[in-house]
mmCIF file of N, CA and C in Angstrom:
data_model
loop_
_atom_site.group_PDB
_atom_site.id
_atom_site.type_symbol
_atom_site.label_atom_id
_atom_site.label_comp_id
_atom_site.label_asym_id
_atom_site.label_seq_id
_atom_site.Cartn_x
_atom_site.Cartn_y
_atom_site.Cartn_z
ATOM 1 N N GLY A 912 209.564 266.559 -21.560
ATOM 2 C CA GLY A 912 209.521 265.445 -22.465
ATOM 3 C C GLY A 912 208.109 265.202 -22.979
ATOM 4 N N VAL A 913 207.978 264.113 -23.658
ATOM 5 C CA VAL A 913 206.711 263.745 -24.289
ATOM 6 C C VAL A 913 205.622 263.490 -23.239
ATOM 7 N N VAL A 914 205.973 262.819 -22.149
ATOM 8 C CA VAL A 914 204.988 262.510 -21.112
ATOM 9 C C VAL A 914 204.445 263.792 -20.500
ATOM 10 N N GLN A 915 205.338 264.716 -20.163
ATOM 11 C CA GLN A 915 204.901 265.977 -19.568
ATOM 12 C C GLN A 915 204.022 266.765 -20.537
ATOM 13 N N GLU A 916 204.366 266.739 -21.812
ATOM 14 C CA GLU A 916 203.572 267.433 -22.828
ATOM 15 C C GLU A 916 202.181 266.809 -22.944
ATOM 16 N N PHE A 917 202.129 265.482 -22.928
ATOM 17 C CA PHE A 917 200.846 264.777 -23.004
ATOM 18 C C PHE A 917 199.979 265.111 -21.798
ATOM 19 N N MET A 918 200.570 265.033 -20.592
ATOM 20 C CA MET A 918 199.812 265.307 -19.372
ATOM 21 C C MET A 918 199.341 266.765 -19.342
ATOM 22 N N ALA A 919 200.151 267.680 -19.842
ATOM 23 C CA ALA A 919 199.755 269.093 -19.902
ATOM 24 C C ALA A 919 198.574 269.262 -20.851
ATOM 25 N N SER A 920 198.564 268.523 -21.959
ATOM 26 C CA SER A 920 197.444 268.639 -22.901
ATOM 27 C C SER A 920 196.162 268.069 -22.293
ATOM 28 N N MET A 921 196.281 267.015 -21.505
ATOM 29 C CA MET A 921 195.106 266.464 -20.827
ATOM 30 C C MET A 921 194.583 267.458 -19.790
ATOM 31 N N ALA A 922 195.482 268.069 -19.033
ATOM 32 C CA ALA A 922 195.083 269.075 -18.038
ATOM 33 C C ALA A 922 194.414 270.267 -18.715
ATOM 34 N N ALA A 923 194.879 270.637 -19.885
ATOM 35 C CA ALA A 923 194.288 271.755 -20.621
ATOM 36 C C ALA A 923 192.851 271.441 -21.044
ATOM 37 N N MET A 924 192.542 270.156 -21.184
ATOM 38 C CA MET A 924 191.177 269.735 -21.539
ATOM 39 C C MET A 924 190.363 269.401 -20.290
ATOM 40 N N ASP A 925 190.848 269.819 -19.112
ATOM 41 C CA ASP A 925 190.171 269.599 -17.840
ATOM 42 C C ASP A 925 190.049 268.112 -17.506
ATOM 43 N N LEU A 926 191.093 267.349 -17.840
ATOM 44 C CA LEU A 926 191.128 265.922 -17.536
ATOM 45 C C LEU A 926 192.231 265.652 -16.518
ATOM 46 N N THR A 927 191.909 264.836 -15.512
ATOM 47 C CA THR A 927 192.858 264.504 -14.460
ATOM 48 C C THR A 927 193.147 263.012 -14.485
ATOM 49 N N GLN A 928 194.414 262.655 -14.470
ATOM 50 C CA GLN A 928 194.853 261.262 -14.452
ATOM 51 C C GLN A 928 194.695 260.711 -13.034
ATOM 52 N N LEU A 929 194.023 259.573 -12.891
ATOM 53 C CA LEU A 929 193.798 258.976 -11.581
ATOM 54 C C LEU A 929 194.886 257.993 -11.171
ATOM 55 N N ILE A 930 195.593 257.431 -12.126
ATOM 56 C CA ILE A 930 196.584 256.400 -11.836
ATOM 57 C C ILE A 930 197.958 257.041 -11.671
ATOM 58 N N SER A 931 198.584 256.810 -10.513
ATOM 59 C CA SER A 931 199.920 257.374 -10.298
ATOM 60 C C SER A 931 200.964 256.293 -10.021
ATOM 61 N N ASP A 932 200.521 255.084 -9.715
ATOM 62 C CA ASP A 932 201.447 253.989 -9.439
ATOM 63 C C ASP A 932 201.692 253.179 -10.710
ATOM 64 N N PRO A 933 202.796 252.436 -10.752
ATOM 65 C CA PRO A 933 203.078 251.588 -11.929
ATOM 66 C C PRO A 933 201.980 250.553 -12.161
ATOM 67 N N THR A 934 201.656 250.327 -13.420
ATOM 68 C CA THR A 934 200.644 249.343 -13.800
ATOM 69 C C THR A 934 201.235 248.294 -14.740
ATOM 70 N N HIS A 935 202.542 248.283 -14.879
ATOM 71 C CA HIS A 935 203.236 247.391 -15.791
ATOM 72 C C HIS A 935 204.406 246.765 -15.047
ATOM 73 N N THR A 936 204.705 245.518 -15.374
ATOM 74 C CA THR A 936 205.790 244.828 -14.673
ATOM 75 C C THR A 936 207.133 245.529 -14.856
ATOM 76 N N GLY A 937 207.278 246.332 -15.895
ATOM 77 C CA GLY A 937 208.517 247.076 -16.116
ATOM 78 C C GLY A 937 208.634 248.308 -15.240
ATOM 79 N N GLY A 938 207.598 248.578 -14.429
ATOM 80 C CA GLY A 938 207.653 249.708 -13.509
ATOM 81 C C GLY A 938 207.078 250.996 -14.054
ATOM 82 N N SER A 939 206.438 250.948 -15.215
ATOM 83 C CA SER A 939 205.853 252.152 -15.820
ATOM 84 C C SER A 939 204.354 252.217 -15.577
ATOM 85 N N THR A 940 203.808 253.415 -15.703
ATOM 86 C CA THR A 940 202.358 253.609 -15.639
ATOM 87 C C THR A 940 201.852 253.664 -17.080
ATOM 88 N N LEU A 941 201.455 252.504 -17.600
ATOM 89 C CA LEU A 941 201.000 252.424 -18.990
ATOM 90 C C LEU A 941 199.491 252.556 -19.121
ATOM 91 N N ASP A 942 198.777 252.239 -18.070
ATOM 92 C CA ASP A 942 197.318 252.268 -18.113
ATOM 93 C C ASP A 942 196.848 253.586 -17.508
ATOM 94 N N LEU A 943 196.137 254.347 -18.306
ATOM 95 C CA LEU A 943 195.742 255.688 -17.916
ATOM 96 C C LEU A 943 194.226 255.774 -17.779
ATOM 97 N N ILE A 944 193.772 256.402 -16.717
ATOM 98 C CA ILE A 944 192.344 256.648 -16.520
ATOM 99 C C ILE A 944 192.196 258.119 -16.162
ATOM 100 N N PHE A 945 191.468 258.833 -17.007
ATOM 101 C CA PHE A 945 191.259 260.260 -16.813
ATOM 102 C C PHE A 945 189.799 260.522 -16.453
ATOM 103 N N VAL A 946 189.567 261.529 -15.637
ATOM 104 C CA VAL A 946 188.211 261.991 -15.363
ATOM 105 C C VAL A 946 188.154 263.485 -15.644
ATOM 106 N N SER A 947 186.986 263.929 -16.088
ATOM 107 C CA SER A 947 186.804 265.352 -16.369
ATOM 108 C C SER A 947 186.542 266.097 -15.068
ATOM 109 N N GLY A 948 186.662 267.399 -15.109
ATOM 110 C CA GLY A 948 186.396 268.228 -13.940
ATOM 111 C C GLY A 948 184.998 268.008 -13.410
ATOM 112 N N GLN A 949 184.003 267.854 -14.305
ATOM 113 C CA GLN A 949 182.617 267.609 -13.881
ATOM 114 C C GLN A 949 182.510 266.301 -13.105
ATOM 115 N N TRP A 950 183.105 265.248 -13.621
ATOM 116 C CA TRP A 950 183.063 263.958 -12.935
ATOM 117 C C TRP A 950 183.783 264.057 -11.602
ATOM 118 N N GLN A 951 184.880 264.796 -11.574
ATOM 119 C CA GLN A 951 185.654 264.909 -10.349
ATOM 120 C C GLN A 951 184.863 265.629 -9.256
ATOM 121 N N SER A 952 184.019 266.574 -9.650
ATOM 122 C CA SER A 952 183.225 267.285 -8.651
ATOM 123 C C SER A 952 182.035 266.445 -8.176
ATOM 124 N N ASP A 953 181.560 265.520 -8.998
ATOM 125 C CA ASP A 953 180.395 264.700 -8.649
ATOM 126 C C ASP A 953 180.758 263.373 -7.973
ATOM 127 N N PHE A 954 181.968 262.896 -8.228
ATOM 128 C CA PHE A 954 182.380 261.588 -7.722
ATOM 129 C C PHE A 954 183.706 261.702 -6.987
ATOM 130 N N LYS A 955 183.871 260.829 -6.000
ATOM 131 C CA LYS A 955 185.129 260.753 -5.269
ATOM 132 C C LYS A 955 185.662 259.340 -5.439
ATOM 133 N N LEU A 956 186.949 259.228 -5.694
ATOM 134 C CA LEU A 956 187.551 257.907 -5.816
ATOM 135 C C LEU A 956 187.613 257.278 -4.436
ATOM 136 N N GLY A 957 186.833 256.220 -4.243
ATOM 137 C CA GLY A 957 186.785 255.561 -2.943
ATOM 138 C C GLY A 957 187.922 254.589 -2.743
ATOM 139 N N ALA A 958 188.267 253.848 -3.770
ATOM 140 C CA ALA A 958 189.350 252.871 -3.671
ATOM 141 C C ALA A 958 189.972 252.670 -5.046
ATOM 142 N N LEU A 959 191.254 252.452 -5.042
ATOM 143 C CA LEU A 959 191.987 252.125 -6.260
ATOM 144 C C LEU A 959 192.897 250.953 -5.924
ATOM 145 N N VAL A 960 192.673 249.828 -6.598
ATOM 146 C CA VAL A 960 193.470 248.631 -6.351
ATOM 147 C C VAL A 960 194.174 248.269 -7.653
ATOM 148 N N ILE A 961 195.477 248.067 -7.568
ATOM 149 C CA ILE A 961 196.280 247.647 -8.716
ATOM 150 C C ILE A 961 196.804 246.251 -8.397
ATOM 151 N N GLU A 962 196.306 245.257 -9.163
ATOM 152 C CA GLU A 962 196.648 243.865 -8.893
ATOM 153 C C GLU A 962 197.410 243.264 -10.068
ATOM 154 N N PRO A 963 198.598 242.710 -9.835
ATOM 155 C CA PRO A 963 199.335 242.029 -10.906
ATOM 156 C C PRO A 963 198.557 240.793 -11.375
ATOM 157 N N LEU A 964 198.683 240.478 -12.651
ATOM 158 C CA LEU A 964 198.031 239.302 -13.230
ATOM 159 C C LEU A 964 199.104 238.345 -13.735
ATOM 160 N N SER A 965 198.831 237.053 -13.665
ATOM 161 C CA SER A 965 199.823 236.055 -14.058
ATOM 162 C C SER A 965 199.963 235.912 -15.572
ATOM 163 N N TRP A 966 198.940 236.303 -16.329
ATOM 164 C CA TRP A 966 198.937 236.025 -17.756
ATOM 165 C C TRP A 966 199.213 237.242 -18.628
ATOM 166 N N THR A 967 199.568 238.373 -18.016
ATOM 167 C CA THR A 967 199.894 239.570 -18.796
ATOM 168 C C THR A 967 200.892 240.411 -18.009
ATOM 169 N N ASP A 968 201.578 241.302 -18.721
ATOM 170 C CA ASP A 968 202.533 242.179 -18.040
ATOM 171 C C ASP A 968 201.873 243.463 -17.548
ATOM 172 N N HIS A 969 200.556 243.569 -17.705
ATOM 173 C CA HIS A 969 199.784 244.700 -17.177
ATOM 174 C C HIS A 969 199.045 244.261 -15.917
ATOM 175 N N SER A 970 198.753 245.213 -15.055
ATOM 176 C CA SER A 970 197.992 244.924 -13.841
ATOM 177 C C SER A 970 196.507 245.151 -14.077
ATOM 178 N N LEU A 971 195.694 244.529 -13.229
ATOM 179 C CA LEU A 971 194.258 244.760 -13.226
ATOM 180 C C LEU A 971 193.996 245.992 -12.371
ATOM 181 N N LEU A 972 193.247 246.938 -12.902
ATOM 182 C CA LEU A 972 192.893 248.151 -12.157
ATOM 183 C C LEU A 972 191.444 248.063 -11.733
ATOM 184 N N ARG A 973 191.201 248.269 -10.436
ATOM 185 C CA ARG A 973 189.829 248.278 -9.929
ATOM 186 C C ARG A 973 189.620 249.602 -9.219
ATOM 187 N N LEU A 974 188.630 250.353 -9.683
ATOM 188 C CA LEU A 974 188.327 251.650 -9.100
ATOM 189 C C LEU A 974 186.901 251.640 -8.581
ATOM 190 N N ASP A 975 186.720 252.121 -7.372
ATOM 191 C CA ASP A 975 185.390 252.279 -6.800
ATOM 192 C C ASP A 975 185.157 253.764 -6.599
ATOM 193 N N PHE A 976 184.044 254.259 -7.138
ATOM 194 C CA PHE A 976 183.706 255.671 -7.005
ATOM 195 C C PHE A 976 182.560 255.855 -6.028
ATOM 196 N N LEU A 977 182.626 256.916 -5.262
ATOM 197 C CA LEU A 977 181.566 257.282 -4.330
ATOM 198 C C LEU A 977 180.917 258.553 -4.839
ATOM 199 N N THR A 978 179.631 258.721 -4.544
ATOM 200 C CA THR A 978 178.933 259.931 -4.954
ATOM 201 C C THR A 978 178.044 260.415 -3.820
ATOM 202 N N ALA A 979 177.922 261.726 -3.726
ATOM 203 C CA ALA A 979 177.056 262.310 -2.701
ATOM 204 C C ALA A 979 175.600 262.293 -3.152
ATOM 205 N N THR A 980 175.382 262.143 -4.436
ATOM 206 C CA THR A 980 174.024 262.142 -4.992
ATOM 207 C C THR A 980 173.807 260.841 -5.771
ATOM 208 N N PRO A 981 173.490 259.744 -5.075
ATOM 209 C CA PRO A 981 173.386 258.446 -5.748
ATOM 210 C C PRO A 981 172.285 258.354 -6.800
ATOM 211 N N ASP A 982 171.249 259.183 -6.727
ATOM 212 C CA ASP A 982 170.164 259.106 -7.706
ATOM 213 C C ASP A 982 170.369 260.041 -8.889
ATOM 214 N N ARG A 983 171.483 260.732 -8.918
ATOM 215 C CA ARG A 983 171.765 261.691 -9.998
ATOM 216 C C ARG A 983 171.957 260.958 -11.320
ATOM 217 N N ARG A 984 171.357 261.476 -12.349
ATOM 218 C CA ARG A 984 171.549 260.918 -13.682
ATOM 219 C C ARG A 984 172.807 261.524 -14.274
ATOM 220 N N GLU A 985 173.584 260.706 -14.935
ATOM 221 C CA GLU A 985 174.840 261.176 -15.524
ATOM 222 C C GLU A 985 174.553 262.151 -16.654
ATOM 223 N N SER A 986 175.310 263.251 -16.695
ATOM 224 C CA SER A 986 175.129 264.229 -17.760
ATOM 225 C C SER A 986 175.702 263.710 -19.073
ATOM 226 N N GLU A 987 176.722 262.900 -18.988
ATOM 227 C CA GLU A 987 177.261 262.274 -20.186
ATOM 228 C C GLU A 987 177.783 260.900 -19.796
ATOM 229 N N PRO A 988 177.682 259.922 -20.696
ATOM 230 C CA PRO A 988 178.155 258.579 -20.361
ATOM 231 C C PRO A 988 179.681 258.541 -20.346
ATOM 232 N N PRO A 989 180.260 257.570 -19.622
ATOM 233 C CA PRO A 989 181.719 257.446 -19.658
ATOM 234 C C PRO A 989 182.171 257.086 -21.064
ATOM 235 N N ARG A 990 183.360 257.522 -21.408
ATOM 236 C CA ARG A 990 183.917 257.207 -22.721
ATOM 237 C C ARG A 990 185.132 256.322 -22.540
ATOM 238 N N TRP A 991 185.156 255.229 -23.282
ATOM 239 C CA TRP A 991 186.259 254.282 -23.216
ATOM 240 C C TRP A 991 186.973 254.303 -24.555
ATOM 241 N N PHE A 992 188.294 254.322 -24.519
ATOM 242 C CA PHE A 992 189.063 254.363 -25.749
ATOM 243 C C PHE A 992 190.097 253.244 -25.748
ATOM 244 N N ARG A 993 190.097 252.463 -26.791
ATOM 245 C CA ARG A 993 191.105 251.441 -27.017
ATOM 246 C C ARG A 993 191.022 251.091 -28.498
ATOM 247 N N PRO A 994 192.157 251.041 -29.168
ATOM 248 C CA PRO A 994 192.113 250.699 -30.602
ATOM 249 C C PRO A 994 191.433 249.354 -30.822
ATOM 250 N N ARG A 995 190.448 249.335 -31.717
ATOM 251 C CA ARG A 995 189.674 248.120 -31.955
ATOM 252 C C ARG A 995 190.558 246.952 -32.366
ATOM 253 N N ARG A 996 191.618 247.249 -33.089
ATOM 254 C CA ARG A 996 192.495 246.175 -33.553
ATOM 255 C C ARG A 996 193.193 245.459 -32.395
ATOM 256 N N LEU A 997 193.251 246.090 -31.223
ATOM 257 C CA LEU A 997 193.892 245.481 -30.055
ATOM 258 C C LEU A 997 192.898 244.756 -29.155
ATOM 259 N N MET A 998 191.616 244.820 -29.515
ATOM 260 C CA MET A 998 190.593 244.211 -28.669
ATOM 261 C C MET A 998 190.220 242.817 -29.159
ATOM 262 N N GLU A 999 190.208 241.889 -28.261
ATOM 263 C CA GLU A 999 189.708 240.549 -28.510
ATOM 264 C C GLU A 999 188.860 240.182 -27.294
ATOM 265 N N PRO A 1000 187.616 240.704 -27.241
ATOM 266 C CA PRO A 1000 186.788 240.520 -26.036
ATOM 267 C C PRO A 1000 186.625 239.068 -25.605
ATOM 268 N N ASP A 1001 186.431 238.158 -26.547
ATOM 269 C CA ASP A 1001 186.230 236.750 -26.180
ATOM 270 C C ASP A 1001 187.485 236.159 -25.552
ATOM 271 N N ARG A 1002 188.635 236.475 -26.137
ATOM 272 C CA ARG A 1002 189.897 235.970 -25.589
ATOM 273 C C ARG A 1002 190.160 236.584 -24.217
ATOM 274 N N PHE A 1003 189.880 237.867 -24.078
ATOM 275 C CA PHE A 1003 190.071 238.542 -22.794
ATOM 276 C C PHE A 1003 189.222 237.874 -21.712
ATOM 277 N N GLN A 1004 187.937 237.631 -22.000
ATOM 278 C CA GLN A 1004 187.046 236.998 -21.026
ATOM 279 C C GLN A 1004 187.529 235.589 -20.695
ATOM 280 N N GLU A 1005 187.976 234.866 -21.707
ATOM 281 C CA GLU A 1005 188.486 233.515 -21.482
ATOM 282 C C GLU A 1005 189.722 233.544 -20.578
ATOM 283 N N GLU A 1006 190.640 234.459 -20.841
ATOM 284 C CA GLU A 1006 191.852 234.579 -20.035
ATOM 285 C C GLU A 1006 191.534 235.056 -18.622
ATOM 286 N N LEU A 1007 190.590 235.959 -18.499
ATOM 287 C CA LEU A 1007 190.224 236.517 -17.198
ATOM 288 C C LEU A 1007 189.556 235.467 -16.323
ATOM 289 N N GLY A 1008 188.781 234.596 -16.964
ATOM 290 C CA GLY A 1008 188.088 233.551 -16.205
ATOM 291 C C GLY A 1008 186.855 234.109 -15.524
ATOM 292 N N GLU A 1009 186.366 233.349 -14.562
ATOM 293 C CA GLU A 1009 185.164 233.752 -13.838
ATOM 294 C C GLU A 1009 185.487 234.927 -12.914
ATOM 295 N N LEU A 1010 184.582 235.880 -12.846
ATOM 296 C CA LEU A 1010 184.756 237.063 -12.010
ATOM 297 C C LEU A 1010 184.642 236.660 -10.543
ATOM 298 N N PRO A 1011 185.691 236.922 -9.735
ATOM 299 C CA PRO A 1011 185.620 236.572 -8.305
ATOM 300 C C PRO A 1011 184.480 237.311 -7.614
ATOM 301 N N GLU A 1012 183.850 236.659 -6.659
ATOM 302 C CA GLU A 1012 182.725 237.246 -5.930
ATOM 303 C C GLU A 1012 183.112 238.560 -5.268
ATOM 304 N N THR A 1013 184.373 238.671 -4.834
ATOM 305 C CA THR A 1013 184.819 239.893 -4.157
ATOM 306 C C THR A 1013 184.847 241.094 -5.086
ATOM 307 N N LEU A 1014 184.874 240.856 -6.407
ATOM 308 C CA LEU A 1014 184.882 241.958 -7.367
ATOM 309 C C LEU A 1014 183.497 242.258 -7.915
ATOM 310 N N ALA A 1015 182.536 241.396 -7.639
ATOM 311 C CA ALA A 1015 181.189 241.553 -8.190
ATOM 312 C C ALA A 1015 180.373 242.518 -7.339
ATOM 313 N N HIS A 1016 179.847 243.551 -7.964
ATOM 314 C CA HIS A 1016 178.968 244.501 -7.283
ATOM 315 C C HIS A 1016 177.539 244.221 -7.709
ATOM 316 N N GLY A 1017 176.619 244.533 -6.846
ATOM 317 C CA GLY A 1017 175.211 244.354 -7.189
ATOM 318 C C GLY A 1017 174.797 242.903 -7.205
ATOM 319 N N SER A 1018 175.432 242.077 -6.396
ATOM 320 C CA SER A 1018 175.072 240.665 -6.364
ATOM 321 C C SER A 1018 173.724 240.476 -5.664
ATOM 322 N N ALA A 1019 173.214 239.285 -5.697
ATOM 323 C CA ALA A 1019 171.879 238.991 -5.150
ATOM 324 C C ALA A 1019 171.802 239.230 -3.648
ATOM 325 N N ARG A 1020 172.947 239.172 -2.937
ATOM 326 C CA ARG A 1020 172.914 239.342 -1.489
ATOM 327 C C ARG A 1020 172.755 240.794 -1.066
ATOM 328 N N GLU A 1021 172.842 241.748 -1.972
ATOM 329 C CA GLU A 1021 172.710 243.173 -1.624
ATOM 330 C C GLU A 1021 171.270 243.602 -1.654
#
């Protein structure tokens, strides 16, 4: 089907999907996060948390990556893709509210 064809095309470009559990209240995996082979060799997924949200039918995805070389400079920056017409950063921040301390990295106590 279409999903298998899409995933095969991503694999052909050396991209691996990290999300395997449902991220939508309907039980589907709608939110996709891919990493390239280079990133996969340099980083290890330390934790993946999928949390339902009360104000949307999508879940919040939190990924923590570990690296064996913490001082390594990235060869290329991460690329984020989302149609601009679907983005409303101010509304998203307002709906999200204040970032819980448990999700904040690099806080003053570290």
